[in-house]
Tab-separated table of C-alpha atoms in Angstrom:
chain	number	residue	atom	x	y	z
A	207	MET	CA	-25.980	-0.182	8.500
A	208	ARG	CA	-29.477	-0.808	9.845
A	209	LYS	CA	-30.498	2.833	9.378
A	210	ALA	CA	-28.960	2.918	5.925
A	211	GLY	CA	-30.916	-0.214	4.997
A	212	ALA	CA	-34.144	1.311	6.314
A	213	PHE	CA	-33.539	4.362	4.137
A	214	ILE	CA	-33.225	2.192	0.986
A	215	LEU	CA	-36.255	0.067	1.893
A	216	PHE	CA	-38.359	3.167	2.529
A	217	CYS	CA	-37.385	4.505	-0.898
A	218	LEU	CA	-38.342	1.217	-2.563
A	219	ALA	CA	-41.681	1.217	-0.757
A	220	LEU	CA	-42.428	4.681	-2.037
A	221	VAL	CA	-41.681	3.549	-5.571
A	222	ALA	CA	-43.884	0.477	-5.229
A	223	CYS	CA	-46.850	2.526	-3.996
A	224	SER	CA	-46.590	5.225	-6.639
A	225	LYS	CA	-47.009	5.286	-10.369
A	226	VAL	CA	-43.858	6.911	-11.668
A	227	SER	CA	-42.008	7.260	-14.949
A	228	ASP	CA	-39.404	4.876	-16.295
A	229	ASP	CA	-36.679	7.341	-15.325
A	230	GLN	CA	-33.263	5.718	-14.840
A	231	GLU	CA	-31.191	8.866	-14.380
A	232	ARG	CA	-29.493	9.353	-11.022
A	233	PRO	CA	-30.040	12.586	-9.093
A	234	GLU	CA	-26.954	14.783	-8.986
A	235	ILE	CA	-25.275	16.347	-5.958
A	236	LEU	CA	-24.244	19.867	-6.943
A	237	ARG	CA	-22.806	21.003	-3.621
A	238	PHE	CA	-21.583	19.228	-0.493
A	239	ASP	CA	-19.490	21.564	1.661
A	240	ILE	CA	-18.452	21.231	5.301
A	241	THR	CA	-17.718	24.540	7.035
A	242	ASN	CA	-15.241	23.200	9.585
A	243	ALA	CA	-13.499	19.833	9.328
A	244	VAL	CA	-12.066	19.889	12.884
A	245	LEU	CA	-14.539	20.207	15.757
A	246	ILE	CA	-14.849	19.790	19.515
A	247	PRO	CA	-17.941	18.883	21.591
A	248	GLY	CA	-20.486	21.692	21.536
A	249	ASP	CA	-19.422	22.850	18.061
A	250	ILE	CA	-21.953	22.804	15.230
A	251	LEU	CA	-21.193	20.654	12.215
A	252	GLU	CA	-22.573	22.784	9.372
A	253	VAL	CA	-23.052	21.092	6.003
A	254	HIS	CA	-24.265	22.974	2.909
A	255	VAL	CA	-25.828	20.830	0.181
A	256	GLU	CA	-27.506	21.247	-3.173
A	257	ALA	CA	-28.964	18.528	-5.410
A	258	SER	CA	-31.063	18.227	-8.552
A	259	ASP	CA	-32.941	15.609	-10.555
A	260	ASN	CA	-34.314	15.548	-14.083
A	261	GLU	CA	-37.791	14.695	-12.764
A	262	GLN	CA	-38.556	14.636	-9.023
A	263	LEU	CA	-36.519	14.398	-5.827
A	264	ILE	CA	-38.244	12.592	-3.005
A	265	GLN	CA	-35.815	12.095	-0.119
A	266	SER	CA	-32.412	13.082	1.275
A	267	ARG	CA	-30.215	11.545	3.932
A	268	ILE	CA	-27.242	12.933	5.809
A	269	ARG	CA	-25.383	10.737	8.264
A	270	VAL	CA	-22.354	10.898	10.533
A	271	LEU	CA	-20.506	7.666	11.308
A	272	SER	CA	-17.321	6.776	13.116
A	273	ALA	CA	-14.493	5.997	10.697
A	274	PHE	CA	-12.130	4.724	13.392
A	275	THR	CA	-13.850	2.492	15.949
A	276	LYS	CA	-16.916	0.424	16.789
A	277	SER	CA	-16.599	1.346	20.471
A	278	PHE	CA	-19.522	2.585	22.515
A	279	GLY	CA	-19.406	6.368	22.597
A	280	ALA	CA	-18.588	7.053	18.955
A	281	TRP	CA	-20.988	9.657	17.557
A	282	ASN	CA	-23.548	8.432	15.024
A	283	ALA	CA	-26.286	10.635	13.573
A	284	VAL	CA	-28.787	10.269	10.721
A	285	GLN	CA	-31.285	12.791	9.321
A	286	VAL	CA	-33.755	11.749	6.613
A	287	SER	CA	-35.853	14.473	4.945
A	288	THR	CA	-38.798	14.299	2.552
A	289	LEU	CA	-38.287	16.374	-0.589
A	290	SER	CA	-40.325	17.634	-3.527
A	291	GLY	CA	-39.394	19.315	-6.777
A	292	LYS	CA	-36.410	18.981	-9.060
A	293	THR	CA	-33.941	20.921	-6.908
A	294	PHE	CA	-32.977	20.947	-3.249
A	295	SER	CA	-30.745	23.283	-1.265
A	296	THR	CA	-30.234	23.567	2.481
A	297	ALA	CA	-27.746	23.776	5.330
A	298	PHE	CA	-27.741	21.038	7.966
A	299	ALA	CA	-26.601	21.906	11.485
A	300	LEU	CA	-25.624	19.051	13.811
A	301	ILE	CA	-24.311	19.670	17.327
A	302	VAL	CA	-21.310	17.550	18.318
A	303	PRO	CA	-22.316	15.866	21.615
A	304	ASP	CA	-20.122	16.007	24.721
A	305	SER	CA	-19.927	12.206	24.691
A	306	ALA	CA	-18.415	11.940	21.193
A	307	LEU	CA	-15.179	9.976	21.094
A	308	ALA	CA	-12.267	11.862	19.572
A	309	GLY	CA	-11.270	10.596	16.144
A	310	LEU	CA	-12.116	10.539	12.453
A	311	TYR	CA	-15.737	10.550	11.264
A	312	SER	CA	-17.338	10.253	7.831
A	313	VAL	CA	-20.159	12.574	6.779
A	314	GLY	CA	-22.303	11.117	3.992
A	315	PHE	CA	-24.971	12.776	1.866
A	316	GLN	CA	-27.346	11.145	-0.614
A	317	VAL	CA	-30.629	11.935	-2.377
A	318	VAL	CA	-33.212	9.694	-4.072
A	319	ASP	CA	-35.728	10.471	-6.810
A	320	GLU	CA	-39.312	9.218	-7.098
A	321	ARG	CA	-38.216	6.294	-9.264
A	322	GLY	CA	-35.833	5.087	-6.573
A	323	ASN	CA	-32.660	6.206	-8.330
A	324	ALA	CA	-30.081	7.227	-5.724
A	325	SER	CA	-27.235	9.663	-6.133
A	326	ILE	CA	-23.724	8.475	-5.453
A	327	ASP	CA	-23.282	8.313	-1.677
A	328	SER	CA	-20.855	11.226	-1.320
A	329	LEU	CA	-18.471	11.162	1.651
A	330	GLN	CA	-16.298	13.716	3.398
A	331	TYR	CA	-14.367	13.408	6.643
A	332	ILE	CA	-14.180	15.417	9.849
A	333	THR	CA	-12.048	15.117	12.977
A	334	ILE	CA	-13.464	15.492	16.465
A	335	ARG	CA	-11.061	16.387	19.252
A	336	GLN	CA	-11.498	16.209	23.031
A	337	PRO	CA	-8.865	18.683	24.321
A	338	GLY	CA	-7.336	17.606	27.623
A	339	ILE	CA	-9.008	14.187	27.416
A	340	SER	CA	-8.012	12.401	24.211
A	341	PRO	CA	-4.483	11.169	23.426
A	342	GLU	CA	-2.135	13.174	21.228
A	343	LEU	CA	0.634	12.641	18.726
A	344	ILE	CA	3.275	15.223	19.646
A	345	ASP	CA	6.062	16.403	17.331
A	346	PHE	CA	5.695	13.289	15.190
A	347	THR	CA	8.039	13.288	12.200
A	348	SER	CA	10.066	10.943	10.041
A	349	THR	CA	13.414	10.680	8.276
A	350	PRO	CA	13.173	11.288	5.373
A	351	PHE	CA	10.637	13.968	6.222
A	352	LEU	CA	7.007	13.375	5.194
A	353	SER	CA	4.321	16.048	4.832
A	354	VAL	CA	0.585	15.592	5.429
A	355	SER	CA	-0.121	17.483	2.186
A	356	GLY	CA	1.448	17.604	-1.231
A	357	THR	CA	3.526	14.761	-2.660
A	358	ASN	CA	5.870	12.636	-0.552
A	359	THR	CA	8.176	11.065	-3.121
A	360	LEU	CA	10.061	7.915	-2.122
A	361	THR	CA	11.751	4.934	-3.752
A	362	SER	CA	11.350	1.257	-2.953
A	363	ASN	CA	14.858	1.309	-1.455
A	364	ASP	CA	13.995	4.007	1.086
A	365	SER	CA	13.492	3.398	4.791
A	366	LEU	CA	11.550	5.476	7.318
A	367	ILE	CA	12.779	6.262	10.830
A	368	PHE	CA	10.309	7.920	13.212
A	369	SER	CA	10.551	10.335	16.114
A	370	GLY	CA	8.062	12.132	18.341
A	371	TYR	CA	5.731	11.016	21.095
A	372	ALA	CA	2.305	9.601	21.890
A	373	ALA	CA	0.836	10.902	25.139
A	374	GLY	CA	-2.392	10.431	27.104
A	375	ASP	CA	-3.859	9.338	30.426
A	376	SER	CA	-4.155	5.645	29.546
A	377	LEU	CA	-2.833	4.660	26.120
A	378	ALA	CA	-4.017	1.414	24.535
A	379	ASN	CA	-1.958	1.208	21.361
A	380	VAL	CA	-0.069	2.954	18.598
A	381	LYS	CA	-0.499	1.794	14.986
A	382	ILE	CA	1.492	2.691	11.897
A	383	GLU	CA	-0.501	1.544	8.862
A	384	PHE	CA	0.467	1.463	5.193
A	385	LYS	CA	-2.523	1.443	2.851
A	386	SER	CA	-3.227	0.917	-0.832
A	387	ASN	CA	-5.152	3.325	-3.079
A	388	SER	CA	-8.302	1.367	-2.183
A	389	ASP	CA	-7.602	1.846	1.537
A	390	VAL	CA	-6.612	-1.789	2.143
A	391	ASN	CA	-3.887	-2.365	4.710
A	392	ILE	CA	-0.680	-3.541	3.034
A	393	ARG	CA	1.278	-3.675	6.275
A	394	GLU	CA	0.808	-2.438	9.819
A	395	TYR	CA	2.947	-2.096	12.919
A	396	VAL	CA	1.012	-2.349	16.187
A	397	TYR	CA	2.461	-1.450	19.596
A	398	GLN	CA	0.388	-2.391	22.672
A	399	LEU	CA	0.930	0.142	25.451
A	400	GLU	CA	-0.955	-1.378	28.423
A	401	GLY	CA	-2.212	1.935	29.835
A	402	ALA	CA	1.063	3.860	29.535
A	403	LYS	CA	0.947	7.656	29.548
A	404	PHE	CA	3.864	8.248	27.209
A	405	TRP	CA	5.495	6.477	24.255
A	406	ASP	CA	8.613	7.475	22.327
A	407	PHE	CA	8.676	6.682	18.584
A	408	ALA	CA	12.461	7.098	18.366
A	409	GLU	CA	13.035	4.516	21.100
A	410	SER	CA	10.324	1.980	20.303
A	411	ALA	CA	9.058	2.203	16.700
A	412	ASP	CA	10.457	-0.093	14.006
A	413	THR	CA	12.423	1.201	11.069
A	414	VAL	CA	10.205	0.708	8.016
A	415	ARG	CA	12.015	-0.729	4.982
A	416	PHE	CA	9.952	-0.590	1.812
A	417	SER	CA	12.171	-3.202	0.171
A	418	GLU	CA	10.434	-5.701	2.486
A	419	PHE	CA	6.936	-4.831	1.185
A	420	GLN	CA	5.246	-7.092	-1.381
A	421	SER	CA	3.452	-4.025	-2.816
A	422	LEU	CA	4.105	-0.341	-2.255
A	423	PRO	CA	1.593	1.787	-0.310
A	424	ALA	CA	-0.225	4.955	-1.329
A	425	ARG	CA	-0.703	6.290	2.194
A	426	MET	CA	0.669	6.002	5.720
A	427	VAL	CA	-1.581	6.521	8.741
A	428	VAL	CA	-0.276	6.894	12.298
A	429	ARG	CA	-2.794	6.415	15.123
A	430	VAL	CA	-2.758	6.490	18.901
A	431	THR	CA	-5.795	5.169	20.791
A	432	ASP	CA	-6.506	5.252	24.516
A	433	ARG	CA	-8.394	2.691	26.587
A	434	VAL	CA	-11.657	4.666	26.369
A	435	GLY	CA	-11.543	4.670	22.553
A	436	HIS	CA	-10.433	8.263	21.889
A	437	GLN	CA	-7.977	8.549	19.027
A	438	ASP	CA	-5.553	10.930	17.369
A	439	ARG	CA	-4.243	10.277	13.847
A	440	ILE	CA	-2.055	11.710	11.108
A	441	SER	CA	-2.218	10.665	7.447
A	442	PHE	CA	0.569	11.035	4.867
A	443	PRO	CA	0.154	10.534	1.087
A	444	LEU	CA	2.963	8.531	-0.495
A	445	LYS	CA	4.271	8.310	-4.066
A	446	PHE	CA	6.998	5.948	-5.205
A	447	ILE	CA	9.316	6.430	-8.158
A	448	ASN	CA	11.864	4.047	-9.648
């Protein structure tokens, strides 16, 4: 947040020190592509971007932030570049450090014009894995079966029963979260594991009954986190019909 704030303040300072037009049109991001959305330490996160403005671009920012934890060790990176001209195109290359915690990260890209108008802060997500170190969700599934892609159609009278395993050297917890369209938690089930190496969903997870929910979710996220802060997760889109 501090770096993001500095970026905005720097843009405002540039505007204050320069005589510019009364332009109120936002710059536009034309391309924002990530080559590989699953990486391991030592891999290069390659991001291709293009942007344009009706008058003059002045600055860009790309940043990587943890989307899963505030723990020490999560990878954070920010690159701010000075621009000129009405168009901008480049490829950013960021090396994933060995120390990066495994889990979900957001990659944000934004540009600002000389008047201080900022493009919408576009976000995409990547997953970093630490093979042999981070915990894993193994053979996780549900009855009725849910897919990570496509449409999972349910009714408010349905229940979910889970099977599969969480495994790792020192597990901290397993969470099953049900979220709204705006990513707010509607309900969550948290299981504290006290450093266990193995956890069985069929034996220990609750049966989820949607008839007990005050509002129906749009997504289910299953997470396992170890005591270091490494995480593995699976997300399932949900759609309910009458």
